[in-house]
Coordinates of C-alpha atoms in Angstrom, one line a residue:
Chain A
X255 CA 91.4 109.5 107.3
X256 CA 91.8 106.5 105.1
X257 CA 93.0 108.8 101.8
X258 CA 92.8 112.6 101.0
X259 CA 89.4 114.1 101.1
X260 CA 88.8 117.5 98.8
X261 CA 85.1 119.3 98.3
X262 CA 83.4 120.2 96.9
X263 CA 83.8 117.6 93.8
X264 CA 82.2 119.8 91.2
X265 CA 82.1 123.6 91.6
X266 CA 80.1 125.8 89.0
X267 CA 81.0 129.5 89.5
X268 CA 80.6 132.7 88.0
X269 CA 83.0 134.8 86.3
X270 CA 84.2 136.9 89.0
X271 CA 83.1 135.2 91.8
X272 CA 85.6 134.2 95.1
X273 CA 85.9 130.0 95.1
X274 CA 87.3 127.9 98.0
X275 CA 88.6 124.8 97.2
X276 CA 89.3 122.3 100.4
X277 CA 91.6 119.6 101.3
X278 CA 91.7 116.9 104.1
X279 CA 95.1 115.0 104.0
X280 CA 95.7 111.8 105.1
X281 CA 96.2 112.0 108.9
X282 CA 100.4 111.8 109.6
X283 CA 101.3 113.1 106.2
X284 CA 103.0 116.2 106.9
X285 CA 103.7 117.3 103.0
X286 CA 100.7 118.5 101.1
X287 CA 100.9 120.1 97.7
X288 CA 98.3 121.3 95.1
X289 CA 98.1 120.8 91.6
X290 CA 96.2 121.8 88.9
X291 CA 95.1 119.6 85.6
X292 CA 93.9 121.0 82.9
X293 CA 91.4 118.7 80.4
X294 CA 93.7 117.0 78.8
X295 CA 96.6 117.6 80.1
X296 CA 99.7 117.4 82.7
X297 CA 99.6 118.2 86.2
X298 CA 100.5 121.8 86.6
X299 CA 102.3 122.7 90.2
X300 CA 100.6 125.5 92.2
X301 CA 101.7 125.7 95.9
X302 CA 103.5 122.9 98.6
X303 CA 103.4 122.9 101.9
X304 CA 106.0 121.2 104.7
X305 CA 105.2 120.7 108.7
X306 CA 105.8 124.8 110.2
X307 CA 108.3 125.9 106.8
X308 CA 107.1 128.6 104.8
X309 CA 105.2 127.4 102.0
X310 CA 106.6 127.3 98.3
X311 CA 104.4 129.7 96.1
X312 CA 106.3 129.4 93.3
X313 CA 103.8 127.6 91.0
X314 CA 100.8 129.9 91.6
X315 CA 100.0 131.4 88.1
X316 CA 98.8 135.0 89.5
X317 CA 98.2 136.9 92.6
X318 CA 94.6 135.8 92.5
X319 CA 95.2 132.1 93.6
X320 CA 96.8 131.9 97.4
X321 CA 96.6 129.0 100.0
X322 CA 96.8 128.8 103.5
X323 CA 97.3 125.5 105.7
X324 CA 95.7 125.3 109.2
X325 CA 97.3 123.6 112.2
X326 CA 99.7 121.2 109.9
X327 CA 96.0 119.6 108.5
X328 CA 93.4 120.7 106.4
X329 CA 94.2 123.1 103.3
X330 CA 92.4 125.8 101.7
X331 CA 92.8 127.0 98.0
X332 CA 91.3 130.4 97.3
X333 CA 91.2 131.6 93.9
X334 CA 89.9 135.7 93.5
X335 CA 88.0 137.2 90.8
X336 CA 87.7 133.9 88.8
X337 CA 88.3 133.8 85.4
X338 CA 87.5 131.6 82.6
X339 CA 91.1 130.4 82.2
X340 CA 90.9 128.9 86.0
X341 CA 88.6 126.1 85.1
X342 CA 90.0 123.1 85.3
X343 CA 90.5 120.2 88.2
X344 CA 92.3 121.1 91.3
X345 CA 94.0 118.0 92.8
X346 CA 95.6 118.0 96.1
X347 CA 98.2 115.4 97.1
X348 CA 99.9 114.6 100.4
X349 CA 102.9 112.3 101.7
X350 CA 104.8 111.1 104.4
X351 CA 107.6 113.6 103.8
X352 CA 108.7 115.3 101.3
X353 CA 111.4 113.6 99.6
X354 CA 111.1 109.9 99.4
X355 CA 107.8 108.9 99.6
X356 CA 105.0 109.0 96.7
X357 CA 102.1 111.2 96.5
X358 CA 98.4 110.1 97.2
X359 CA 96.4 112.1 95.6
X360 CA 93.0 113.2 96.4
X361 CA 89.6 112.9 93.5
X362 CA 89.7 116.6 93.2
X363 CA 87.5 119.7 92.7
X364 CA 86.5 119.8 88.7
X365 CA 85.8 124.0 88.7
X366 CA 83.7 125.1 85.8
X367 CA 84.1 129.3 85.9
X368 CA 80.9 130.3 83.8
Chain B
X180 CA 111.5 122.3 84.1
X181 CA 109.4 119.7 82.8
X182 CA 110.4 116.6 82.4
X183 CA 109.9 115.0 78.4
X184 CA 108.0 112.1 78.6
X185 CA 108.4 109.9 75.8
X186 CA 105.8 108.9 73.4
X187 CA 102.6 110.9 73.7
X188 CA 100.7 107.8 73.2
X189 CA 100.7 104.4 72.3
X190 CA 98.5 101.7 71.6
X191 CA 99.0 98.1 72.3
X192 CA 97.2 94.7 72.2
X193 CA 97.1 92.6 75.0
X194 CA 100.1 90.9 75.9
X195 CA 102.3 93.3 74.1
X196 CA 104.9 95.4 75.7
X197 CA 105.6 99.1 76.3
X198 CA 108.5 101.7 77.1
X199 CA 108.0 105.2 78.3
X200 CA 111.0 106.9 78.6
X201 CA 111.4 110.5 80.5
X202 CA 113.9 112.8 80.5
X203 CA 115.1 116.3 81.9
X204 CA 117.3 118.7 81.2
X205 CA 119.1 119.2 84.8
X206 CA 120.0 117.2 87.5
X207 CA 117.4 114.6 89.3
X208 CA 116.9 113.4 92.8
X209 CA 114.4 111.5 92.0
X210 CA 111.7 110.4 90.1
X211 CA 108.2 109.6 90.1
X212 CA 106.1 107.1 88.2
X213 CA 101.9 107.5 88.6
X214 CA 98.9 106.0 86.2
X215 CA 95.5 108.1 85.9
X216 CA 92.8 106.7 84.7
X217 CA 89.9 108.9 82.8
X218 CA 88.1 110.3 85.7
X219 CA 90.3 109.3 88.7
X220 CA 93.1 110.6 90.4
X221 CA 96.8 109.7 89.4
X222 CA 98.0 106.6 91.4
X223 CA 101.6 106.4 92.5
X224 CA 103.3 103.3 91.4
X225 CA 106.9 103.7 92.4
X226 CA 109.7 106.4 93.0
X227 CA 113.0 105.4 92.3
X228 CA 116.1 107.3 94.2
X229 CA 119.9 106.3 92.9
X230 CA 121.2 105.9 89.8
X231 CA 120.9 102.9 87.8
X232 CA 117.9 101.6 90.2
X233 CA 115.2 99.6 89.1
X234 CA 112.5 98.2 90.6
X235 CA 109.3 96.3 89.9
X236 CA 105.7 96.1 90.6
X237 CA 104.0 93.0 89.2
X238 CA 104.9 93.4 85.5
X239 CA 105.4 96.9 85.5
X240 CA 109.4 98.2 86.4
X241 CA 111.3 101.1 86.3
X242 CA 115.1 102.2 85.9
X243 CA 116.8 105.0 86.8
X244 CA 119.9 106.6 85.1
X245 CA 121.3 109.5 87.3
X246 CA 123.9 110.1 84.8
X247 CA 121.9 110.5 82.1
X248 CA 118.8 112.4 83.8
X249 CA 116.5 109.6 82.8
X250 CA 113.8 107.3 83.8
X251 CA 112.3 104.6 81.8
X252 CA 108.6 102.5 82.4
X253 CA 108.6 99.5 81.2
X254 CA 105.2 97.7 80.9
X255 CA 105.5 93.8 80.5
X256 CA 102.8 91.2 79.0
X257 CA 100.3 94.1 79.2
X258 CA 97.0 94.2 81.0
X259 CA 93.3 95.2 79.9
X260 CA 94.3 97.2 83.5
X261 CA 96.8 98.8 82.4
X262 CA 95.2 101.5 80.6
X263 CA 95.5 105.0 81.2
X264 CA 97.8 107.9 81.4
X265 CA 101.3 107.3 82.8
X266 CA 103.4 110.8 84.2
X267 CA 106.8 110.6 85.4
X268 CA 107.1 113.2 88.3
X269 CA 110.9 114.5 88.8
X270 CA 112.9 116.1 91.6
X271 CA 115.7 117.9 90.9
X272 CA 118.2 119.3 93.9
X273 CA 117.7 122.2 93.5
X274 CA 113.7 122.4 94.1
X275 CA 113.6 119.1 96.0
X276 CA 110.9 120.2 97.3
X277 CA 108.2 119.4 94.5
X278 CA 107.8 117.4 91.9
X279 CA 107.6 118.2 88.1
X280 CA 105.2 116.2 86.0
X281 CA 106.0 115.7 82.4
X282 CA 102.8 115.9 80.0
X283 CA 101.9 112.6 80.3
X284 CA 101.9 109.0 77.8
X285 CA 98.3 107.7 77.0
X286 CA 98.6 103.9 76.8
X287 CA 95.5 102.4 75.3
X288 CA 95.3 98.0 75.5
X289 CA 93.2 96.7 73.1
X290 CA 91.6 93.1 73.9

């Protein structure tokens, strides 16, 4: 596609409740990573992925929170047992490669955990 | 380990120029310059790979020391446009896979 589509935009959960965030990278882009931004604040790393390589986990804050990243394309975030502390905007990026190009960045997925 | 970006904030008028400086701690790669504006996604502006590059987009450049693990923004003749929140993103070699985002410099341009 022309940029990097995520949905929903909003998501309004409960406390406790199973949430899947989505991304559609641009088409070519074989890097795709997910951040998280709190309000306010910087852009907290959570999980990058690379062509077939096993995908750095390094930035995901609990065992709650894992990703998965069918056929080299479209990503799925999946946070557990929500909690309050999980609201905040997921942004997912992708690029070229991973080392020398920048990142577009998708509009996100503002969650609210109620 | 996140970069330290350089002020927090700063406010300008029109025409007036800005510096934001970031720094880390170890060893870069690279780094990454974006601008979010309230609402919208961050927008990449330029990455810069050797030492001592610079590089420049319309009035907005960017330098490179690899010695010194720093990066430096420099806004010229600024823009109503230019308003929003500027992150440096760094790569180090060690974790050249991702990049770091410092906490961010809220430039505000007054008319």
């Amino acid at each position: 596609g022309a940029g990097v589509s995520q949905s929903p935009s909003n998501k309004v959960t409960e406390k406790g409740k199973d949430v899947e965030l989505r991304c559609d990278p641009i088409s070519g882009h074989t890097a795709l990573y997910w951040y998280r931004q709190s309000l306010g604040q910087g852009l907290e790393f959570l999980i990058y992925f690379q062509g077939n390589s096993a995908p750095d986990k390094s930035g995901l804050p609990s065992d709650r929170f894992s990703a998965e990243r069918t056929g080299g394309s479209v990503s799925t975030l999946t946070i557990q047992r929500t909690q309050q502390e999980d609201s905040a905007v997921y942004l997912c990026a992708s690029s070229i490669t991973d080392m020398n190009y920048g990142y577009t960045f998708g509009s996100g997925t503002r969650l609210t955990v109620v | 380990q996140q970069p330290v970006q350089s002020p927090q904030a700063v406010i300008l008028r029109e025409g007036e120029d800005a510096v934001i400086n970031c720094s880390s701690s170890k060893a870069l790669y690279s780094v990454h310059w974006y601008r979010q504006k309230h609402g919208e996604a961050p927008v990449f502006l330029m990455i810069l790979l050797k030492g001592g590059e610079q590089k420049g987009h319309d009035k907005i450049s960017a330098s490179f020391n690899e010695k010194k693990q720093q990066s430096s923004l420099y806004l010229t003749a600024s823009q109503l446009s230019y308003s929003g929140t500027y992150f440096c993103g760094t790569r180090g070699y060690s974790s050249a896979s991702k990049i770091i985002f410092g906490s961010g410099t809220r430039l505000s341009i007054r008319p």
